Short mmCIF file of C-alpha atoms in Angstrom, two decimals:
data_model
loop_
_atom_site.label_atom_id
_atom_site.label_comp_id
_atom_site.label_asym_id
_atom_site.label_seq_id
_atom_site.Cartn_x
_atom_site.Cartn_y
_atom_site.Cartn_z
CA MET G 119 -3.81 4.43 -21.39
CA PRO G 120 -5.77 3.31 -17.83
CA ALA G 121 -9.39 3.76 -17.05
CA THR G 122 -9.80 7.06 -15.26
CA ALA G 123 -12.94 8.79 -13.20
CA SER G 124 -13.75 10.85 -16.05
CA ALA G 125 -13.76 8.11 -18.35
CA PRO G 126 -15.89 5.19 -16.54
CA ALA G 127 -14.59 1.55 -16.78
CA ALA G 128 -14.63 -1.01 -15.13
CA LEU G 129 -12.52 -4.55 -13.81
CA THR G 130 -13.56 -7.94 -12.55
CA ALA G 131 -11.80 -9.98 -10.33
CA ARG G 132 -12.72 -12.59 -7.66
CA ALA G 133 -10.55 -11.72 -5.15
CA LEU G 134 -9.25 -7.99 -3.77
CA LEU G 135 -5.89 -7.46 -2.39
CA LEU G 136 -5.42 -4.25 -0.84
CA ASP G 137 -2.65 -2.62 -0.14
CA MET G 138 -2.74 0.03 3.26
CA ASP G 139 -0.75 3.16 3.20
CA GLY G 140 -2.03 6.00 0.48
CA THR G 141 -5.09 3.45 -0.39
CA LEU G 142 -7.25 2.69 3.13
CA VAL G 143 -5.38 5.05 5.09
CA ASN G 144 -4.02 8.42 4.44
CA SER G 145 -1.02 8.65 6.72
CA ASP G 146 0.93 11.07 4.96
CA ALA G 147 1.50 13.26 7.34
CA VAL G 148 3.29 10.95 9.62
CA VAL G 149 5.65 9.13 6.79
CA GLU G 150 7.06 12.92 6.32
CA ARG G 151 7.51 13.35 10.06
CA VAL G 152 9.64 9.96 10.62
CA TRP G 153 11.25 10.15 7.19
CA ARG G 154 12.24 13.77 7.10
CA ARG G 155 13.51 13.59 10.76
CA TRP G 156 15.71 10.26 9.19
CA ALA G 157 17.03 12.09 5.98
CA LEU G 158 18.09 15.14 8.03
CA ARG G 159 20.32 12.58 10.32
CA HIS G 160 21.91 10.87 7.76
CA GLY G 161 22.44 14.29 5.27
CA LEU G 162 20.31 13.45 2.59
CA ASP G 163 17.49 15.74 1.13
CA PRO G 164 14.33 15.11 2.47
CA ASP G 165 11.78 15.94 -0.55
CA GLU G 166 13.92 13.46 -2.31
CA ALA G 167 14.10 11.23 0.16
CA LEU G 168 9.99 11.18 0.17
CA LYS G 169 10.20 10.34 -3.82
CA VAL G 170 10.68 6.82 -2.92
CA VAL G 171 9.39 6.06 0.39
CA HIS G 172 6.20 5.37 -0.53
CA GLY G 173 5.09 1.32 -0.60
CA ARG G 174 8.56 -0.02 0.30
CA GLN G 175 9.68 -1.40 3.87
CA GLY G 176 12.05 1.32 5.39
CA TYR G 177 14.85 -0.77 5.15
CA ALA G 178 14.22 -1.08 1.04
CA THR G 179 13.97 2.55 0.75
CA MET G 180 17.25 2.86 3.60
CA ALA G 181 19.69 0.71 0.82
CA ILE G 182 18.19 2.83 -1.73
CA LEU G 183 19.26 6.25 -0.47
CA LEU G 184 22.36 5.03 1.53
CA PRO G 185 23.31 1.92 -0.70
CA ASP G 186 26.88 1.47 0.65
CA ARG G 187 25.65 0.99 4.00
CA PRO G 188 26.13 -2.40 5.77
CA VAL G 189 22.04 -4.20 5.28
CA GLU G 190 22.44 -5.20 9.19
CA ARG G 191 22.31 -1.39 9.72
CA ASN G 192 19.41 -0.36 7.64
CA HIS G 193 17.08 -3.41 9.34
CA ALA G 194 18.10 -2.49 12.68
CA GLU G 195 16.98 1.49 12.02
CA ASN G 196 14.03 0.02 10.29
CA ARG G 197 12.98 -1.36 13.53
CA GLU G 198 13.47 2.01 15.29
CA LEU G 199 11.08 3.76 12.31
CA LEU G 200 8.24 1.42 12.76
CA ALA G 201 8.02 2.02 16.66
CA GLU G 202 8.40 5.61 15.90
CA GLU G 203 5.48 5.51 13.03
CA THR G 204 3.15 3.15 15.53
CA ALA G 205 3.47 5.86 18.14
CA ASP G 206 2.82 8.49 16.01
CA LEU G 207 -0.96 8.37 14.83
CA ASP G 208 -1.59 12.18 14.41
CA GLY G 209 -3.11 13.37 11.14
CA VAL G 210 -3.72 9.39 10.56
CA VAL G 211 -7.18 9.51 9.01
CA PRO G 212 -9.32 7.15 6.15
CA VAL G 213 -8.80 8.04 2.76
CA PRO G 214 -12.30 8.91 1.68
CA GLY G 215 -14.97 6.30 0.55
CA ALA G 216 -12.56 3.28 2.74
CA PRO G 217 -15.36 2.91 5.56
CA ALA G 218 -18.29 2.15 2.67
CA PHE G 219 -15.55 0.61 0.41
CA LEU G 220 -14.56 -2.11 3.03
CA ALA G 221 -18.28 -2.47 4.46
CA SER G 222 -19.00 -3.24 1.10
CA ILE G 223 -16.44 -6.08 0.25
CA ALA G 224 -16.96 -7.40 3.81
CA ALA G 225 -18.18 -10.61 2.70
CA LEU G 226 -16.49 -11.10 -0.36
CA PRO G 227 -12.57 -12.46 -0.80
CA HIS G 228 -9.97 -9.83 0.16
CA ALA G 229 -7.12 -9.61 1.91
CA LEU G 230 -4.26 -6.51 3.56
CA VAL G 231 -1.05 -6.47 1.73
CA THR G 232 1.30 -3.91 3.83
CA SER G 233 4.74 -2.96 3.99
CA ALA G 234 3.81 -2.20 7.30
CA ASP G 235 4.79 -4.43 9.90
CA ALA G 236 1.44 -6.01 11.83
CA PRO G 237 1.63 -3.47 15.26
CA LEU G 238 1.68 -0.49 12.59
CA ALA G 239 -0.96 -1.65 10.44
CA ALA G 240 -3.25 -2.78 13.47
CA ALA G 241 -2.42 0.64 14.69
CA ARG G 242 -3.11 2.88 11.35
CA MET G 243 -6.26 0.52 10.63
CA GLY G 244 -7.11 1.64 14.33
CA ALA G 245 -6.62 5.17 13.98
CA ALA G 246 -8.43 5.65 10.82
CA GLY G 247 -11.73 3.69 12.40
CA LEU G 248 -11.27 0.56 9.71
CA PRO G 249 -11.97 -2.85 10.12
CA MET G 250 -8.45 -5.32 9.82
CA PRO G 251 -9.62 -7.78 7.23
CA GLU G 252 -9.08 -11.28 8.09
CA VAL G 253 -6.32 -12.07 5.54
CA ARG G 254 -3.66 -10.18 6.05
CA VAL G 255 0.09 -10.09 4.35
CA THR G 256 2.46 -7.88 6.65
CA ALA G 257 6.13 -7.09 6.87
CA GLU G 258 6.64 -10.38 8.55
CA CYS G 259 4.62 -12.44 6.32
CA VAL G 260 7.73 -11.58 3.66
CA SER G 261 11.43 -11.99 2.52
CA ALA G 262 11.34 -8.60 0.25
CA SER G 263 9.36 -5.45 0.07
CA LYS G 264 7.65 -3.95 -2.89
CA PRO G 265 7.97 -3.63 -5.62
CA ASP G 266 8.85 -7.49 -5.24
CA PRO G 267 5.40 -9.85 -5.85
CA GLU G 268 5.77 -11.87 -2.97
CA GLY G 269 3.55 -10.01 -0.91
CA PHE G 270 0.81 -10.29 -3.44
CA LEU G 271 1.70 -13.86 -4.67
CA LYS G 272 1.04 -15.28 -0.32
CA GLY G 273 -2.36 -12.96 -0.51
CA ALA G 274 -3.72 -14.63 -3.18
CA ALA G 275 -2.44 -18.30 -2.30
CA GLU G 276 -4.34 -17.65 1.12
CA LEU G 277 -7.21 -16.82 0.04
CA GLY G 278 -7.20 -19.50 -2.53
CA PHE G 279 -7.26 -17.43 -5.69
CA THR G 280 -4.98 -17.34 -8.47
CA PRO G 281 -3.04 -14.15 -9.40
CA GLY G 282 -4.96 -13.68 -12.95
CA GLU G 283 -8.20 -13.68 -10.66
CA CYS G 284 -7.10 -11.32 -8.43
CA VAL G 285 -6.85 -7.30 -8.49
CA VAL G 286 -4.50 -5.22 -6.67
CA PHE G 287 -5.53 -1.66 -4.75
CA GLU G 288 -2.15 0.31 -4.94
CA ASP G 289 -1.16 3.64 -4.86
CA SER G 290 2.48 3.64 -4.85
CA GLU G 291 4.84 3.25 -8.10
CA ALA G 292 6.52 0.04 -5.74
CA GLY G 293 3.02 -0.79 -5.30
CA VAL G 294 1.28 -0.94 -9.17
CA ALA G 295 5.17 -2.46 -10.13
CA ALA G 296 4.60 -5.19 -7.32
CA GLY G 297 1.13 -6.24 -8.52
CA ARG G 298 1.84 -5.89 -12.26
CA ALA G 299 4.82 -8.60 -11.27
CA ALA G 300 2.63 -10.90 -9.56
CA GLY G 301 0.33 -11.02 -13.06
CA MET G 302 -2.65 -9.23 -11.53
CA ARG G 303 -4.27 -6.11 -12.38
CA VAL G 304 -4.04 -2.66 -10.80
CA VAL G 305 -6.61 0.11 -9.17
CA GLY G 306 -4.96 2.97 -8.84
CA VAL G 307 -6.46 5.16 -5.70
CA GLY G 308 -5.44 8.91 -5.43
CA PRO G 309 -2.95 11.01 -7.24
CA ARG G 310 0.03 9.72 -6.99
CA ALA G 311 -1.01 6.25 -8.38
CA ALA G 312 -2.09 8.09 -11.56
CA ALA G 313 1.07 8.06 -13.21
CA TYR G 314 1.48 4.46 -13.09
CA THR G 315 -0.76 3.85 -15.44
CA PRO G 316 -2.98 1.12 -13.62
CA ASP G 317 -5.79 -0.37 -15.12
CA LEU G 318 -8.27 1.64 -13.38
CA HIS G 319 -7.71 4.65 -11.99
CA VAL G 320 -9.70 6.82 -8.59
CA PRO G 321 -9.06 9.67 -7.34
CA ASP G 322 -10.34 8.41 -3.79
CA LEU G 323 -12.86 5.53 -2.85
CA THR G 324 -16.14 7.59 -3.09
CA ARG G 325 -15.20 6.92 -6.98
CA LEU G 326 -15.53 3.08 -6.92
CA ARG G 327 -18.87 1.00 -7.05
CA VAL G 328 -18.53 -2.70 -5.90
CA GLU G 329 -20.87 -5.36 -8.01
CA ALA G 330 -21.05 -8.74 -6.70
CA GLY G 331 -22.36 -11.45 -8.84
CA ALA G 332 -24.19 -14.19 -8.14
CA ASP G 333 -21.20 -16.55 -9.96
CA GLY G 334 -18.82 -15.03 -7.70
CA THR G 335 -17.35 -12.34 -9.83
CA ILE G 336 -17.06 -8.68 -8.41
CA ARG G 337 -17.46 -5.90 -10.34
CA LEU G 338 -15.18 -2.71 -9.82
CA THR G 339 -16.50 0.65 -11.89
CA ALA G 340 -14.75 3.88 -11.83
CA THR G 341 -17.90 6.60 -11.55
CA ALA G 342 -17.44 10.00 -12.60
#
């Protein structure tokens, strides 16, 4: 069973790999607006569509929902949706505790690993008032979407650490699966993540304590 904030526990790592949407930034409002419109245009149930949207690149979501459609069409529509999402920042806010959390790890090895492309990541982090990590793996950097582990493996390599030395922060089923496939432990953030048995779960980032050791270890503790 994963640890929860009501049963405090800790993980240690040497580097942190951070998802963005749902983990650092609450962008659910715009995601729902954009994807509901897309689902209705294609005669799909918006509620069912939203069950598979989180954590994946748009083209990968489309491939699940419209499996017989040419991949080229999915990539073309994904570009259109990315532009819509980048322009729509209404309701984009930081996950509670995200500003303090990012400040606490500013001097520690960490990277952003997101299914957003670079313009969308910059727009949402900026709208939420959060600093952009120096090392980042965005959609353009990978050939496969989460739950494929490629993004997290690239993030670890860019930081210079092995997968076993890294802890992933995620909120979605696809993201948790990607972290596990990469051979990493996972901190689940928020209500979505609790269902996917992460190694450590917190309701938001106000419930996480970060301690840096003199030997380079990072201790992550869920607080009650």
